[in-house]
Amino acid sequence: MTETLFNKILIANRGEIAVRIIRACKELGISTVAIYSEVDQNSLHVKLADEAICVGPATPSKSYLNIPSIIAACEVTGAEAIHPGYGFLSENADFSDVCEANNIVFIGASARCINMMGNKSEAKKTMKSLSVPIVPGSEGVVSDLATLKEIAKETGYPLLLKASAGGGGRGMRIVHQESELESAYNMAHNEAISAFGNGDIYVEKFIENPRHIEIQVLSDKSGHAIYLGERECSIQRRHQKLIEEAPSPIITEEMRKKMGEAAIKAASGINYEGAGTVEFLVDNKSNFYFMEMNTRIQVEHPVTEMITGIDLVKEQIRIAYTKKLTLTQDDVSFNGHAMEFRINAEDYKNNFMPSPGTVDLFLPPGGKGVRTDSFIYPGFKIPTNYDSLIGKLIVWGKDRSETIQRANRALEEFVIDGVITVIPFHQKVLKHDAFIKGEFDTHFVDQYIDDLI
Ligand code: ADP
Ligand code: ADP
Ligand code: MG
C-alpha cells in the first residue's frame, strides 16, 4: 500500500542532512531534486538525488541562501515542496512565506511560528504567557545601560547577555560582576549586529552547572501535539553539541512527563506545525526552564528515531502534505538507549579548529545497532565554506551500558584518513568516569579537556 504524498521534493540543503532527507523521500516513493553550489558538485547528495541543479557559487549567500535561485530550481523541475533541513533557510520566515506565495509547500514551520520563536527574547515572553517555565531574566530586549543595571541587580551575577537573533552557539557573553557590565554589553551588541544583523540583547540568569535537555515534538495546526521524549545534549564545546543521547541519564519517568507536557503546551499554544524541539536547561535541583524552540529538524534527531522507531523526516513530510498529525501520544514508546557522536573535521587538540582536506580512506562502522549518516567518500574534498560536520555516528543498545560498549567498538572500527576528526576525542569521552556514570553538565568538555585531548 503506497500513501499519497508529494510527487517531488526539492532539498534546499547539503551534507549529511540532504542525504538523510533524500533517503526518506526514496522510501516514500517521492522523487528528489538536489541543489548544490559550485564546490559541491561532487557531493553525495547530488549523486543520490534524481535531479540536481547548481544554484550558485560556494558562498552560502549566493547558493544555499539564494532564495530566487532556489525557487527557480523548484519551478524548473516541478517540485511541489521544499525541505530545508537544518541551518541555512530552515528558520527563515521570508523563505517560508515566499514558498507559500509560489504555491510550494515549505516542509517546516509557518513564517508566523518562525518569527515567534526565532526572536529568542520574544519567544520567552510567549512561553511565559503559556505558563511554560522560562530562564529568569529580562522581560524582552534590554536597550539601555540603566535598565540593564536594574535587571542585573534583580537577576544577580553571573548573568548571560544573549542575542535575540542568536543561534548555533554564538551570541552569548557571560558577565561576572557589575564592573564588567557596560563593556560586555557593548561587545555583545556589536557582535550581534555583525553576526546576525540585529543587535538586540536580552539578559538571562546564568544557570550554574546546568544540563541541556530538549524535548522533541510533533504537532499540527489544529493544536494536536505529541512529545517523543528527551535528548540529553550537555556534552558541548563552545555552546555547540558534540554528543547527544536519549534517554537522559537523569530524567525520571515523572520528569519526562512534566517536561513533555510543557513542550506540548509550547507547541500547541502557538499552533505549531511539523517537527520542533523545545530546549530546556535543567538545574541541579531538577528545575527545568525553557531556553528556546528550534522550528526545524535538528542535527541530533536520530537518537530519538532509534529509541522510538519513528522516522521524524517522514513524519515532517506527512504533516506537510496532509496538514494533520495522525500519531497520538499512545503511539510513542521507548525502547533502549541511543547516542549520537558528531563527526567533525576538526583538530580537537587545537581548540577544535576546522581541518578540511581531502578524504583518503572512509570506512564507516557497521553491525547491530550502528547507523552512520554521512556524505563523504574516499577522494572527496571537503569544502572550506561550510560547517565542519562530516558525519554522525548513531549507536543503539538495550541500555546505556550496552550503548557505551557498542559505541566504543564502532568508533574503534571507524576509519577516516586524510583529515583530522574528533573520533579519538569521542573515544576518550566514552572512557571518562564522569561520562560513564552520567554525572556531567554543560561544562563537561571544558572541565575535563586535559583528560580528553
Ligand atoms: P542543533 O540542530 O542541535 O541546534 P546545531 O545548532 O549545532 O545543532 O546545528 C544547526 C546549526 O548548524 C545551524 O544553525 C548552522 O549554524 C549550522 N549549519 C547550517 N547548515 C548546515 C549544514 N548543512 N550542515 C551542518 N551544519 C549546518
Ligand atoms: P543557540 O540558539 O545558540 O542554540 P541556546 O540559547 O540554545 O543558544 O544556548 C546554547 C547553550 O548555551 C546551551 O545549551 C547551554 O549550554 C548554554 N546556555 C544558554 N543559556 C544559558 C543560561 N542561561 N545559563 C547557562 N548556560 C546557558
Ligand atoms: Mg539552542
XYZ file of C-alpha atoms and ligand atoms in Angstrom:
508
model
C 0.000 0.000 0.000
C 1.525 3.317 -1.012
C 0.411 6.518 0.648
C -0.498 9.562 -1.363
C 2.155 12.204 -0.770
C 4.112 14.723 -2.833
C 5.463 13.518 -6.179
C 8.643 15.547 -5.995
C 10.527 17.372 -3.240
C 13.455 19.765 -3.567
C 16.010 19.580 -0.760
C 17.403 23.034 -0.013
C 20.491 21.891 1.864
C 23.720 19.963 1.560
C 25.785 17.500 3.564
C 24.512 14.675 5.701
C 21.065 16.185 6.247
C 20.425 16.440 2.497
C 21.357 12.760 2.177
C 19.133 11.911 5.140
C 16.122 13.643 3.564
C 16.716 12.067 0.138
C 16.722 8.643 1.795
C 13.345 9.290 3.434
C 11.909 10.515 0.116
C 13.129 7.424 -1.738
C 11.491 5.143 0.802
C 8.236 7.061 0.384
C 8.402 6.868 -3.419
C 8.961 10.618 -3.784
C 11.293 11.977 -6.495
C 14.069 14.264 -5.290
C 15.781 17.383 -6.538
C 19.136 18.335 -5.002
C 20.540 21.828 -5.168
C 24.266 22.431 -4.902
C 26.890 25.125 -5.007
C 29.804 25.035 -7.441
C 32.143 23.449 -4.856
C 29.592 20.758 -4.015
C 29.305 19.329 -7.480
C 30.781 16.013 -6.299
C 28.851 15.872 -3.049
C 26.948 12.693 -2.255
C 23.545 14.394 -2.079
C 23.992 15.431 -5.726
C 24.734 11.846 -6.737
C 21.850 10.337 -4.770
C 19.083 12.706 -5.881
C 17.073 12.049 -9.047
C 17.867 15.533 -10.349
C 20.367 18.195 -9.299
C 20.608 21.887 -10.008
C 23.521 24.220 -9.351
C 22.215 27.320 -7.579
C 25.384 29.399 -7.392
C 28.954 29.732 -6.135
C 30.353 28.400 -2.858
C 29.478 31.396 -0.663
C 26.244 30.399 1.122
C 24.567 33.771 0.468
C 24.977 33.115 -3.263
C 23.796 29.498 -3.296
C 22.213 27.716 -0.325
C 20.727 31.005 0.880
C 19.880 32.311 -2.581
C 16.071 32.346 -2.427
C 15.333 33.387 -6.056
C 17.694 30.701 -7.378
C 16.134 28.007 -5.207
C 12.563 28.966 -6.112
C 13.583 28.935 -9.798
C 15.073 25.431 -9.349
C 11.741 24.338 -7.923
C 9.787 25.783 -10.804
C 12.079 24.340 -13.476
C 11.883 20.841 -12.006
C 8.243 20.942 -10.954
C 8.979 20.132 -7.308
C 5.880 20.690 -5.167
C 7.601 21.076 -1.844
C 10.912 22.150 -0.308
C 12.586 20.503 2.662
C 15.091 22.980 4.148
C 16.935 20.618 6.536
C 18.662 22.483 9.397
C 20.722 25.663 9.244
C 20.595 27.708 6.025
C 16.982 28.688 5.225
C 15.295 26.323 7.667
C 14.372 29.087 10.113
C 13.993 31.898 7.609
C 10.462 33.337 7.810
C 10.759 35.155 4.484
C 11.653 31.935 2.736
C 8.698 30.131 4.309
C 6.469 32.973 3.064
C 7.993 33.080 -0.434
C 7.429 29.335 -0.810
C 3.800 29.721 0.152
C 3.350 32.681 -2.210
C 4.714 30.495 -5.034
C 2.455 27.564 -4.166
C 5.373 25.487 -2.965
C 4.872 23.633 0.315
C 7.566 24.529 2.848
C 8.267 21.406 4.899
C 8.828 23.358 8.053
C 7.226 25.970 10.225
C 4.997 28.799 9.050
C 6.513 32.281 8.855
C 4.298 33.151 11.804
C 5.831 30.455 14.064
C 9.377 31.060 12.814
C 9.026 34.733 13.676
C 7.502 33.964 17.053
C 10.274 31.546 18.076
C 13.197 32.942 16.040
C 13.423 36.010 18.185
C 14.575 34.357 21.397
C 13.541 37.119 23.788
C 10.059 37.337 22.241
C 9.787 33.555 22.356
C 10.367 33.639 26.099
C 7.543 36.145 26.531
C 5.223 33.886 24.574
C 6.234 30.883 26.671
C 5.667 32.790 29.872
C 2.146 33.628 28.724
C 1.573 29.903 28.097
C 2.886 29.197 31.631
C 5.918 27.266 30.420
C 8.744 27.885 32.943
C 11.447 30.156 31.472
C 15.023 31.015 32.487
C 14.773 34.055 34.809
C 15.992 37.326 33.336
C 14.813 40.367 31.422
C 11.314 40.611 30.019
C 12.365 41.041 26.424
C 15.127 43.146 24.915
C 17.219 45.494 27.052
C 18.106 48.617 25.137
C 19.922 50.886 27.574
C 22.550 50.550 30.254
C 20.449 51.946 33.104
C 17.741 49.328 32.578
C 20.392 46.651 32.191
C 21.871 47.583 35.581
C 18.448 47.417 37.219
C 17.709 43.985 35.768
C 21.175 42.731 36.682
C 20.519 43.675 40.325
C 17.405 41.504 40.331
C 18.897 38.621 38.327
C 22.214 38.622 40.181
C 25.612 37.536 38.896
C 26.879 35.702 36.951
C 24.460 36.509 34.154
C 24.379 35.951 30.438
C 23.874 38.558 27.753
C 22.263 36.797 24.812
C 21.498 37.956 21.290
C 17.763 37.770 20.490
C 18.666 36.640 16.985
C 21.473 34.319 18.126
C 21.950 30.687 17.154
C 24.494 27.955 16.533
C 26.062 28.568 19.953
C 27.030 32.131 19.043
C 25.978 35.444 20.528
C 26.375 34.832 24.249
C 28.516 36.624 26.805
C 28.868 35.841 30.486
C 29.135 38.709 32.987
C 30.523 38.020 36.469
C 30.176 41.416 38.119
C 28.701 44.865 37.621
C 32.029 46.457 36.642
C 32.104 44.266 33.509
C 28.533 45.029 32.521
C 28.960 48.059 30.295
C 31.824 46.779 28.149
C 30.279 43.289 27.902
C 27.011 44.831 26.738
C 28.714 46.940 24.081
C 30.694 43.983 22.822
C 27.683 41.666 22.774
C 25.616 44.292 20.987
C 28.259 44.915 18.309
C 28.937 41.221 17.820
C 25.237 40.571 17.414
C 24.975 43.273 14.756
C 27.849 41.833 12.746
C 26.892 38.159 13.195
C 23.090 38.365 12.920
C 22.337 41.833 11.557
C 20.328 42.513 14.713
C 21.908 43.972 17.836
C 19.079 43.203 20.286
C 20.322 41.801 23.581
C 18.420 40.188 26.445
C 19.512 39.041 29.874
C 19.368 35.594 31.416
C 20.429 34.317 34.773
C 23.469 32.125 34.223
C 22.316 28.742 35.447
C 25.218 27.090 37.265
C 26.137 23.599 36.123
C 23.021 23.043 34.042
C 22.191 20.199 31.751
C 20.829 20.909 28.307
C 17.839 18.643 27.872
C 15.446 19.103 24.990
C 12.104 17.624 24.023
C 11.205 16.532 20.500
C 7.653 17.380 19.484
C 5.414 16.729 16.505
C 2.413 18.949 16.094
C -0.239 20.105 13.678
C -2.021 23.414 13.224
C -5.165 22.251 14.986
C -3.182 22.154 18.238
C -2.726 18.375 18.326
C 0.814 17.785 19.613
C 2.804 14.854 20.973
C 6.245 14.550 22.571
C 8.849 11.934 21.691
C 10.897 12.079 24.857
C 14.053 13.982 25.637
C 17.579 14.255 24.308
C 20.471 14.924 26.669
C 22.785 17.401 24.908
C 25.121 18.553 27.665
C 28.342 17.369 26.021
C 29.174 20.619 24.225
C 32.102 22.767 23.227
C 31.579 26.491 22.727
C 27.841 26.006 23.391
C 27.662 23.573 20.467
C 26.659 19.968 20.912
C 29.145 17.133 20.338
C 27.408 14.072 21.799
C 23.693 13.602 22.368
C 21.826 10.744 23.962
C 18.349 9.551 24.730
C 17.082 8.942 27.303
C 18.963 11.334 29.590
C 20.689 9.543 32.477
C 18.994 11.884 34.975
C 15.428 12.048 33.729
C 12.837 10.068 35.652
C 9.586 8.974 34.086
C 7.778 11.599 36.116
C 10.053 14.383 34.947
C 9.855 13.231 31.323
C 6.110 13.558 31.521
C 6.321 17.018 33.090
C 8.802 18.299 30.529
C 6.925 16.600 27.696
C 3.690 18.240 28.755
C 5.393 21.649 28.961
C 6.766 21.129 25.437
C 3.291 20.198 24.191
C 1.920 23.355 25.786
C 4.579 25.328 23.913
C 3.854 23.716 20.533
C 0.081 23.564 20.679
C -0.051 27.015 22.286
C 1.337 28.560 19.114
C -0.490 26.151 16.761
C 2.873 24.876 15.629
C 3.005 22.665 12.562
C 5.588 19.927 11.970
C 8.618 18.729 13.928
C 10.132 21.038 16.508
C 12.384 20.973 19.531
C 11.824 22.709 22.818
C 15.169 23.263 24.533
C 15.358 23.416 28.316
C 18.074 23.962 30.872
C 17.799 21.737 33.925
C 19.454 22.906 37.156
C 20.934 20.713 39.877
C 17.607 20.697 41.727
C 15.813 19.277 38.679
C 14.029 22.545 37.889
C 13.680 22.992 34.169
C 13.491 26.243 32.234
C 12.562 26.956 28.610
C 15.562 28.305 26.692
C 14.461 28.357 23.049
C 12.456 26.472 20.472
C 14.054 25.278 17.238
C 11.466 25.261 14.469
C 13.128 22.635 12.266
C 14.580 19.147 12.221
C 17.599 19.001 14.477
C 21.062 17.547 13.903
C 20.554 15.053 16.736
C 17.093 13.815 15.682
C 18.354 10.251 15.000
C 18.740 9.365 18.694
C 15.008 9.887 19.098
C 14.345 7.798 15.992
C 16.468 4.962 17.391
C 14.528 4.679 20.650
C 11.017 5.381 19.316
C 11.202 3.715 15.893
C 9.530 6.804 14.414
C 11.064 8.336 11.278
C 10.929 12.056 12.016
C 11.671 13.210 8.471
C 8.866 11.052 7.071
C 6.527 12.489 9.701
C 7.543 16.024 8.673
C 6.653 15.175 5.067
C 3.344 13.577 6.083
C 2.293 16.548 8.194
C 3.259 18.993 5.434
C 1.179 17.057 2.892
C -1.909 16.133 4.907
C -1.812 19.099 7.345
C -2.558 16.565 10.052
C -0.589 14.666 12.662
C -2.128 11.209 12.827
C 0.175 9.828 15.544
C -1.093 10.048 19.097
C 0.831 10.044 22.376
C -0.051 6.343 22.755
C 1.878 5.560 19.567
C 5.079 6.708 21.279
C 7.016 4.221 23.370
C 10.678 4.000 24.197
C 12.996 1.092 23.616
C 16.635 1.042 24.745
C 19.201 3.791 24.605
C 20.889 5.734 21.790
C 23.876 8.059 21.463
C 24.986 10.278 18.618
C 28.595 11.299 18.047
C 29.060 14.256 15.754
C 31.991 13.526 13.473
C 33.528 16.927 12.820
C 36.609 17.515 10.686
C 38.252 19.445 13.496
C 41.591 19.456 15.262
C 40.289 18.836 18.783
C 43.805 19.220 20.216
C 43.916 22.701 18.790
C 40.724 24.196 20.199
C 38.544 22.263 17.723
C 39.865 24.206 14.748
C 38.233 23.206 11.470
C 40.565 20.945 9.457
C 39.112 20.427 5.999
C 41.018 18.476 3.359
C 40.677 15.508 1.032
C 39.372 12.234 2.432
C 41.690 9.306 1.580
C 40.024 6.413 3.270
C 36.484 6.217 4.621
C 35.414 3.040 6.364
C 32.287 3.601 8.435
C 31.485 1.043 11.135
C 28.592 -1.403 10.840
C 26.950 -4.195 12.765
C 23.939 -4.332 15.017
C 22.658 -1.060 16.387
C 25.032 1.131 14.353
C 23.923 3.893 11.975
C 26.246 6.241 10.107
C 24.774 9.338 8.459
C 27.381 10.989 6.265
C 28.102 12.379 2.828
C 31.819 11.832 2.424
C 33.603 9.091 0.497
C 37.234 8.354 -0.469
C 38.584 11.110 -2.702
C 36.012 13.654 -1.545
C 37.431 17.130 -0.985
C 35.707 18.747 1.997
C 34.862 22.343 1.044
C 36.095 25.016 3.435
C 32.960 27.104 3.065
C 30.620 25.139 5.316
C 30.122 23.540 8.685
C 32.803 21.076 9.849
C 30.226 18.303 10.455
C 31.130 15.473 8.061
C 29.022 12.738 9.561
C 27.228 11.359 12.575
C 27.610 8.006 14.235
C 24.461 6.875 15.981
C 24.545 3.824 18.210
C 21.677 1.944 19.822
C 21.849 -0.512 22.723
C 19.347 -2.156 25.050
C 20.516 0.119 27.853
C 23.101 2.855 28.427
C 25.926 0.495 29.268
C 25.443 -1.647 26.150
C 25.287 1.558 24.102
C 28.621 2.694 25.536
C 30.235 -0.682 24.816
C 28.890 -0.695 21.282
C 29.955 2.911 20.696
C 33.498 2.042 21.807
C 33.526 -0.801 19.330
C 32.062 1.289 16.493
C 34.419 4.229 16.997
C 37.358 1.837 17.016
C 36.262 0.469 13.626
C 35.668 3.908 12.144
C 38.450 4.919 9.728
C 38.647 8.363 8.160
C 42.069 9.148 6.707
C 43.248 12.401 5.180
C 41.588 14.803 7.607
C 41.722 15.214 11.371
C 38.436 14.285 13.022
C 37.086 14.235 16.562
C 36.819 10.408 16.617
C 39.702 9.975 19.135
C 38.126 12.673 21.310
C 34.843 10.759 21.446
C 36.731 7.607 22.399
C 38.236 9.420 25.372
C 34.844 10.785 26.450
C 33.433 7.245 26.399
C 36.188 6.084 28.750
C 35.811 9.008 31.118
C 34.496 8.064 34.519
C 32.130 11.045 34.872
C 30.610 10.339 31.466
C 30.210 6.638 32.210
C 28.464 7.473 35.482
C 26.234 10.007 33.714
C 27.469 12.703 36.087
C 28.072 15.715 33.887
C 26.725 19.105 32.891
C 27.275 21.545 30.015
C 30.789 22.292 31.324
C 31.994 18.676 30.968
C 34.256 19.310 27.962
C 35.870 22.449 29.392
C 36.164 20.916 32.830
C 37.946 17.749 31.679
C 39.612 18.979 28.499
C 43.058 17.905 29.710
C 41.860 14.303 30.087
C 40.210 14.355 26.676
C 42.918 15.611 24.323
P 21.017 21.671 16.642
O 20.353 21.117 15.428
O 21.105 20.737 17.758
O 20.565 23.057 17.044
P 23.369 22.961 15.793
O 22.861 24.251 16.330
O 24.778 22.574 16.045
O 22.521 21.755 16.280
O 23.110 22.833 14.211
C 22.423 23.726 13.468
C 23.408 24.761 13.010
O 24.367 24.157 12.140
C 22.810 25.852 12.213
O 22.209 26.829 12.992
C 24.031 26.341 11.446
O 24.836 27.187 12.185
C 24.821 25.087 11.186
N 24.568 24.564 9.822
C 23.944 25.188 8.843
N 23.852 24.472 7.749
C 24.446 23.329 7.986
C 24.683 22.157 7.224
N 24.208 21.998 6.012
N 25.356 21.157 7.789
C 25.771 21.274 9.043
N 25.557 22.342 9.801
C 24.915 23.379 9.305
P 21.645 28.681 20.481
O 20.480 29.445 19.906
O 22.942 29.182 20.015
O 21.448 27.209 20.390
P 20.854 28.487 23.281
O 20.070 29.574 23.887
O 20.124 27.253 22.880
O 21.637 29.076 22.022
O 22.066 28.097 24.244
C 23.118 27.253 23.818
C 23.874 26.699 25.016
O 24.406 27.758 25.834
C 23.059 25.863 25.978
O 22.945 24.516 25.539
C 23.830 25.990 27.274
O 24.950 25.150 27.274
C 24.326 27.432 27.221
N 23.391 28.365 27.887
C 22.432 29.103 27.285
N 21.734 29.845 28.177
C 22.254 29.583 29.398
C 21.984 30.029 30.730
N 21.030 30.936 30.995
N 22.753 29.549 31.743
C 23.736 28.644 31.489
N 24.036 28.187 30.265
C 23.322 28.632 29.214
Mg 19.933 26.104 21.189
